[in-house]
Tab-separated table of C-alpha atoms in Angstrom:
chain	number	residue	atom	x	y	z
A	114	MET	CA	41.611	25.191	-88.564
A	115	THR	CA	44.373	25.987	-91.064
A	116	TYR	CA	46.945	23.578	-92.503
A	117	PRO	CA	49.545	24.146	-95.245
A	118	ASP	CA	48.498	21.153	-97.388
A	119	LEU	CA	44.828	20.814	-96.502
A	120	GLN	CA	41.887	23.088	-97.269
A	121	ILE	CA	38.740	22.901	-95.157
A	122	GLU	CA	35.568	24.598	-96.306
A	123	LEU	CA	32.147	24.446	-94.680
A	124	LYS	CA	29.203	24.452	-97.072
A	125	ASP	CA	26.191	24.623	-94.769
A	126	ASP	CA	26.356	21.312	-92.875
A	127	ILE	CA	28.893	19.693	-95.258
A	128	ALA	CA	32.648	19.812	-94.583
A	129	VAL	CA	34.761	19.805	-97.747
A	130	VAL	CA	38.285	18.571	-96.999
A	131	ARG	CA	40.663	18.992	-99.945
A	132	LEU	CA	44.232	17.712	-100.291
A	133	MET	CA	46.334	20.654	-101.554
A	134	ARG	CA	49.622	19.196	-102.823
A	135	GLN	CA	48.881	19.320	-106.538
A	136	ALA	CA	52.573	19.551	-107.461
A	137	LYS	CA	53.096	16.148	-105.803
A	138	ARG	CA	49.823	14.645	-107.067
A	139	ASN	CA	48.540	15.090	-103.492
A	140	ALA	CA	51.009	12.547	-102.089
A	141	LEU	CA	50.517	11.980	-98.378
A	142	SER	CA	53.219	13.405	-96.133
A	143	ASP	CA	53.254	12.730	-92.409
A	144	GLY	CA	52.114	16.312	-91.875
A	145	LEU	CA	49.132	15.810	-94.163
A	146	ILE	CA	48.145	12.567	-92.439
A	147	LEU	CA	48.295	14.276	-89.047
A	148	ALA	CA	46.253	17.181	-90.425
A	149	LEU	CA	43.545	14.763	-91.614
A	150	ARG	CA	43.465	13.209	-88.160
A	151	ASP	CA	43.157	16.627	-86.549
A	152	VAL	CA	40.373	17.765	-88.872
A	153	PHE	CA	38.184	14.720	-88.332
A	154	GLU	CA	38.753	14.779	-84.576
A	155	LYS	CA	37.632	18.433	-84.434
A	156	LEU	CA	34.781	18.744	-86.930
A	157	PRO	CA	32.303	21.433	-85.836
A	158	PRO	CA	29.184	19.957	-84.184
A	159	ASN	CA	26.875	21.267	-86.927
A	160	VAL	CA	28.617	19.193	-89.647
A	161	ARG	CA	26.469	16.275	-90.812
A	162	ALA	CA	28.634	14.828	-93.638
A	163	ALA	CA	32.046	15.356	-95.227
A	164	VAL	CA	33.603	15.153	-98.695
A	165	ILE	CA	37.302	14.437	-99.284
A	166	ASP	CA	38.690	15.697	-102.596
A	167	GLY	CA	42.116	16.215	-104.160
A	168	ASP	CA	43.217	19.478	-105.745
A	169	GLY	CA	44.126	19.254	-109.429
A	170	PRO	CA	43.893	16.243	-111.748
A	171	HIS	CA	44.623	13.568	-109.103
A	172	PHE	CA	42.934	12.479	-105.903
A	173	CYS	CA	46.060	11.106	-104.240
A	174	ALA	CA	49.124	9.319	-105.610
A	175	GLY	CA	49.985	7.671	-102.294
A	176	LEU	CA	52.781	7.979	-99.776
A	177	ASP	CA	55.235	10.803	-100.323
A	178	LEU	CA	58.296	8.634	-100.996
A	179	SER	CA	60.609	11.615	-100.565
A	180	GLU	CA	59.787	11.363	-96.851
A	181	LEU	CA	60.483	7.632	-96.716
A	182	LYS	CA	63.507	7.016	-94.574
A	183	GLU	CA	65.213	4.086	-92.997
A	184	ARG	CA	63.457	2.966	-89.831
A	185	ASP	CA	64.046	0.062	-87.518
A	186	ALA	CA	61.164	-2.328	-86.916
A	187	ALA	CA	59.805	-0.452	-83.909
A	188	GLN	CA	59.905	2.916	-85.694
A	189	GLY	CA	58.218	1.414	-88.746
A	190	MET	CA	55.459	-0.080	-86.610
A	191	HIS	CA	54.772	3.202	-84.820
A	192	HIS	CA	54.718	5.086	-88.140
A	193	SER	CA	52.152	2.640	-89.506
A	194	ARG	CA	50.062	2.925	-86.345
A	195	MET	CA	50.057	6.716	-86.753
A	196	TRP	CA	48.415	6.248	-90.160
A	197	HIS	CA	45.960	3.762	-88.645
A	198	ALA	CA	44.906	6.256	-85.989
A	199	ALA	CA	44.440	9.037	-88.557
A	200	LEU	CA	42.387	7.008	-91.043
A	201	ASP	CA	40.350	5.511	-88.217
A	202	CYS	CA	39.218	9.060	-87.413
A	203	ILE	CA	37.696	9.113	-90.907
A	204	GLN	CA	36.131	5.649	-90.939
A	205	HIS	CA	34.945	5.769	-87.324
A	206	GLY	CA	34.531	9.507	-86.930
A	207	PRO	CA	31.379	11.492	-86.213
A	208	VAL	CA	29.937	11.785	-89.752
A	209	PRO	CA	29.763	9.839	-93.039
A	210	VAL	CA	32.595	10.682	-95.434
A	211	ILE	CA	32.367	10.604	-99.231
A	212	ALA	CA	35.496	10.477	-101.414
A	213	ALA	CA	35.508	12.287	-104.772
A	214	LEU	CA	37.993	10.211	-106.780
A	215	HIS	CA	39.750	11.294	-109.970
A	216	GLY	CA	43.074	10.571	-111.596
A	217	ALA	CA	45.508	8.623	-109.418
A	218	VAL	CA	44.107	6.694	-106.465
A	219	VAL	CA	47.319	4.868	-105.736
A	220	GLY	CA	48.943	3.226	-102.711
A	221	GLY	CA	48.216	5.344	-99.656
A	222	GLY	CA	45.643	7.245	-101.715
A	223	LEU	CA	43.678	4.027	-102.104
A	224	GLU	CA	44.092	3.384	-98.382
A	225	LEU	CA	42.627	6.838	-97.715
A	226	ALA	CA	39.743	6.240	-100.126
A	227	SER	CA	38.981	2.865	-98.550
A	228	ALA	CA	38.542	4.545	-95.149
A	229	CYS	CA	35.664	6.618	-96.569
A	230	HIS	CA	32.092	5.351	-96.516
A	231	ILE	CA	31.117	6.150	-100.099
A	232	ARG	CA	33.462	6.498	-103.077
A	233	VAL	CA	32.518	8.378	-106.259
A	234	ALA	CA	34.954	7.938	-109.152
A	235	ASP	CA	35.050	9.844	-112.415
A	236	SER	CA	36.178	8.314	-115.693
A	237	SER	CA	39.777	9.555	-115.260
A	238	THR	CA	40.290	7.471	-112.108
A	239	PHE	CA	42.815	4.642	-111.895
A	240	TYR	CA	43.776	2.429	-108.962
A	241	ALA	CA	47.092	0.756	-108.127
A	242	LEU	CA	49.100	-0.670	-105.225
A	243	PRO	CA	52.756	-0.351	-106.278
A	244	GLU	CA	54.157	-1.239	-102.843
A	245	GLY	CA	55.043	-4.764	-103.962
A	246	SER	CA	57.387	-3.535	-106.698
A	247	ARG	CA	59.014	-1.040	-104.288
A	248	GLY	CA	59.953	-3.626	-101.693
A	249	ILE	CA	57.498	-2.369	-99.085
A	250	PHE	CA	54.059	-3.363	-97.782
A	251	VAL	CA	50.901	-1.364	-97.213
A	252	GLY	CA	50.960	0.277	-93.790
A	253	GLY	CA	47.964	2.606	-93.687
A	254	GLY	CA	45.278	0.000	-93.097
A	255	GLY	CA	45.074	-1.157	-96.706
A	256	SER	CA	45.484	-4.856	-95.923
A	257	VAL	CA	42.361	-4.655	-93.731
A	258	ARG	CA	40.129	-2.264	-95.673
A	259	ILE	CA	40.902	-2.910	-99.350
A	260	PRO	CA	40.176	-6.687	-99.342
A	261	LYS	CA	36.736	-5.837	-97.931
A	262	LEU	CA	36.109	-3.850	-101.104
A	263	ILE	CA	37.634	-6.078	-103.774
A	264	GLY	CA	38.656	-9.360	-102.098
A	265	VAL	CA	42.010	-10.780	-101.033
A	266	SER	CA	42.777	-12.347	-104.438
A	267	ARG	CA	42.445	-9.088	-106.360
A	268	MET	CA	44.565	-7.188	-103.873
A	269	THR	CA	47.216	-9.910	-103.945
A	270	ASP	CA	47.308	-9.743	-107.746
A	271	MET	CA	47.665	-5.942	-107.685
A	272	MET	CA	50.612	-6.059	-105.299
A	273	LEU	CA	52.335	-9.004	-106.968
A	274	THR	CA	51.993	-7.823	-110.562
A	275	GLY	CA	51.538	-4.051	-110.349
A	276	ARG	CA	48.147	-4.332	-112.043
A	277	VAL	CA	46.379	-1.017	-112.590
A	278	TYR	CA	42.577	-0.813	-112.675
A	279	GLY	CA	40.891	1.830	-114.792
A	280	ALA	CA	37.699	3.590	-113.750
A	281	GLU	CA	35.130	1.231	-115.294
A	282	GLU	CA	36.964	-1.957	-114.361
A	283	GLY	CA	37.544	-0.532	-110.885
A	284	GLU	CA	33.865	0.179	-110.341
A	285	ARG	CA	32.997	-3.389	-111.340
A	286	ALA	CA	35.653	-4.712	-108.944
A	287	GLY	CA	34.206	-2.706	-106.045
A	288	PHE	CA	36.608	0.202	-105.562
A	289	ALA	CA	33.816	2.761	-106.021
A	290	GLN	CA	30.044	2.696	-105.675
A	291	TYR	CA	29.496	5.408	-108.305
A	292	LEU	CA	31.111	6.130	-111.672
A	293	VAL	CA	30.498	9.523	-113.289
A	294	PRO	CA	31.879	11.484	-116.273
A	295	GLU	CA	35.312	13.072	-115.957
A	296	GLY	CA	35.304	16.243	-113.899
A	297	THR	CA	32.014	15.547	-112.088
A	298	ALA	CA	33.074	13.378	-109.122
A	299	PHE	CA	33.067	16.288	-106.682
A	300	ASP	CA	29.619	17.471	-107.764
A	301	LYS	CA	28.202	13.961	-107.366
A	302	ALA	CA	29.926	13.566	-103.991
A	303	MET	CA	28.368	16.824	-102.798
A	304	GLU	CA	24.948	15.728	-104.034
A	305	LEU	CA	25.280	12.499	-102.036
A	306	ALA	CA	26.636	14.332	-98.980
A	307	ARG	CA	23.603	16.624	-98.947
A	308	ARG	CA	21.330	13.589	-99.128
A	309	VAL	CA	23.229	11.778	-96.367
A	310	ALA	CA	23.151	14.897	-94.171
A	311	GLN	CA	19.342	14.758	-94.183
A	312	ASN	CA	19.308	11.398	-92.396
A	313	ALA	CA	18.795	11.060	-88.673
A	314	PRO	CA	22.272	11.453	-87.122
A	315	LEU	CA	21.874	8.377	-84.938
A	316	THR	CA	21.045	6.215	-87.965
A	317	ASN	CA	24.112	7.514	-89.809
A	318	TYR	CA	26.239	6.825	-86.751
A	319	ALA	CA	24.887	3.265	-86.504
A	320	LEU	CA	25.641	2.643	-90.183
A	321	MET	CA	29.225	3.863	-89.732
A	322	HIS	CA	30.007	2.203	-86.410
A	323	ALA	CA	27.639	-0.724	-85.901
A	324	LEU	CA	27.135	-2.163	-89.384
A	325	PRO	CA	30.834	-2.963	-90.088
A	326	ARG	CA	31.148	-4.637	-86.696
A	327	ILE	CA	27.924	-6.618	-87.132
A	328	ALA	CA	29.148	-7.849	-90.523
A	329	GLU	CA	32.236	-9.353	-88.855
A	330	GLN	CA	30.436	-10.963	-85.912
A	331	PRO	CA	29.160	-14.550	-85.819
A	332	ALA	CA	25.537	-14.617	-86.939
A	333	ASP	CA	24.010	-15.041	-83.489
A	334	HIS	CA	26.117	-12.178	-82.103
A	335	GLY	CA	25.245	-10.048	-85.116
A	336	PHE	CA	21.523	-10.627	-84.723
A	337	PHE	CA	21.710	-9.605	-81.060
A	338	THR	CA	23.771	-6.482	-81.801
A	339	GLU	CA	21.343	-5.575	-84.582
A	340	SER	CA	18.423	-5.798	-82.151
A	341	LEU	CA	20.138	-3.470	-79.702
A	342	ILE	CA	21.048	-0.889	-82.356
A	343	CYS	CA	17.589	-1.124	-83.933
A	344	ALA	CA	15.940	-0.444	-80.564
A	345	ILE	CA	18.254	2.476	-79.778
A	346	ALA	CA	17.804	4.111	-83.195
A	347	GLN	CA	14.019	3.878	-83.280
A	348	ALA	CA	13.752	5.248	-79.728
A	349	ALA	CA	15.342	8.554	-80.737
A	350	PRO	CA	12.897	11.502	-80.852
A	351	GLU	CA	13.854	12.341	-84.444
A	352	ALA	CA	13.100	8.767	-85.558
A	353	LYS	CA	9.673	8.900	-83.940
A	354	GLU	CA	8.927	12.211	-85.643
A	355	ARG	CA	10.017	10.880	-89.051
A	356	LEU	CA	7.849	7.786	-88.678
A	357	ARG	CA	4.846	9.925	-87.723
A	358	ASP	CA	5.439	12.092	-90.808
A	359	PHE	CA	5.415	8.998	-93.004
A	360	LEU	CA	2.322	7.450	-91.420
A	361	GLU	CA	0.433	10.736	-91.654
A	362	GLY	CA	1.355	11.299	-95.311
A	363	ARG	CA	3.885	14.093	-94.872
A	364	ALA	CA	6.893	12.097	-96.104
A	365	ALA	CA	7.555	10.934	-99.659
A	366	LYS	CA	7.232	7.258	-100.538
A	367	VAL	CA	10.045	5.353	-102.222
A	368	SER	CA	9.908	5.471	-106.027
A	369	LYS	CA	12.192	4.478	-108.896
A	370	GLU	CA	13.106	8.121	-109.451
């Protein structure tokens, strides 16, 4: 798979997907969005986790406004739905995806990051949603995904006032689960990807696909769905083997380290 603005590298069972538009701070063109969709629809079967990174000092500065053109309502809706389909291939694709955040994580870049399952930010990271000041509205799934990270009130404030969150404040607000020194986000993301890739694939799949749905169900529906997923996961041959290893002393116990 080759794309002009996207680099894909396989490191054992980890797919590294890197945005390659450094001159535009990795702004998302339609071609780049479609390339992301294509990559995550066609990941090789041996891939167990993926890392999304941005070339240069910025992860992604959002929508490429040079491509923004006048659209009627129907065209605008279909353009937004194209983004939804692409980012859904990341959030609900075959493997867990970890974002290595640095520099600008702005607008559509934040929408992309919010579609990932784990976000690692370095100390250079900053977050913003400038759509409000530009007379537009998020269209890449941000109004669904971002409030689940930081809450509706914080997102409303960002879009109304243009508020920018720095790395430390952003981690406290919930944009990222990890905060690391500048220049080390990719290394930490790879470390986590290697750990995630060691999990039973069916458990990873359940965490990506079942857990978000369970969290949105009424409690009684959620409990029932949990029981079904629990039964399916523990019935897998790999799960049985891992449990035997633990019971027979071949697997490490949990420790603070």
